Amino acid sequence: MPDFVAEGARWFRQAEQDLEDAGFNRGGGRYNVACFLSQQAAEKAVKAYLYRRGAEDVWGNSLIDLCEDAKIFEMFFDTIKADARQLDKYYDITRYPEYLPSGIPSEAFDDVDAERAMELAGIVVQFVSTRIT
C-alpha cells in the first residue's frame, strides 16, 4: 500500500521550493519564470493534497481541474478556485513564444505580473498547508 502521507509531503515540499524559487527569479528580473514557478507551486500544492488524501490517479496541470478533483474530498477548495484559475494562464505563455503575438515570454512579463502570481500561489499553498500538516 502506498504511503500517501509521505507522497503528499514530498509534493508539498517541492511546492514550497517552487514558490521560493519564484521569488529568487523575480528578484533577478526573470519575471516570466517567476510566474511559471508560481503556477507550478500552486499545482504541486493541490496535487500534494490529493496524494495525501489517497488519490492514485492525479494528473493534469490545470488548477481549475485539480481544485475540482480536490472538492471530492473537501468542498472548501471551491473558495480558492477563483484565485487558482488565474495561475493557469502562466503554464504555457510564460515559456513558449508561440503563445504570444510577437516577442518572447521573457519580454512579456514584468514585476507586477510576478508579484501577483506569487501572491496567488501563496494563497493556494497556504490553503493546502493548513489541510495537510
Tab-separated table of C-alpha atoms in Angstrom, residues 8 35 40 110:
chain	number	residue	atom	x	y	z
A	8	GLY	CA	1.789	14.261	-0.161
A	35	CYS	CA	5.115	33.479	-12.970
A	40	GLN	CA	3.908	25.199	-10.512
A	110	ASP	CA	7.063	42.410	-15.526
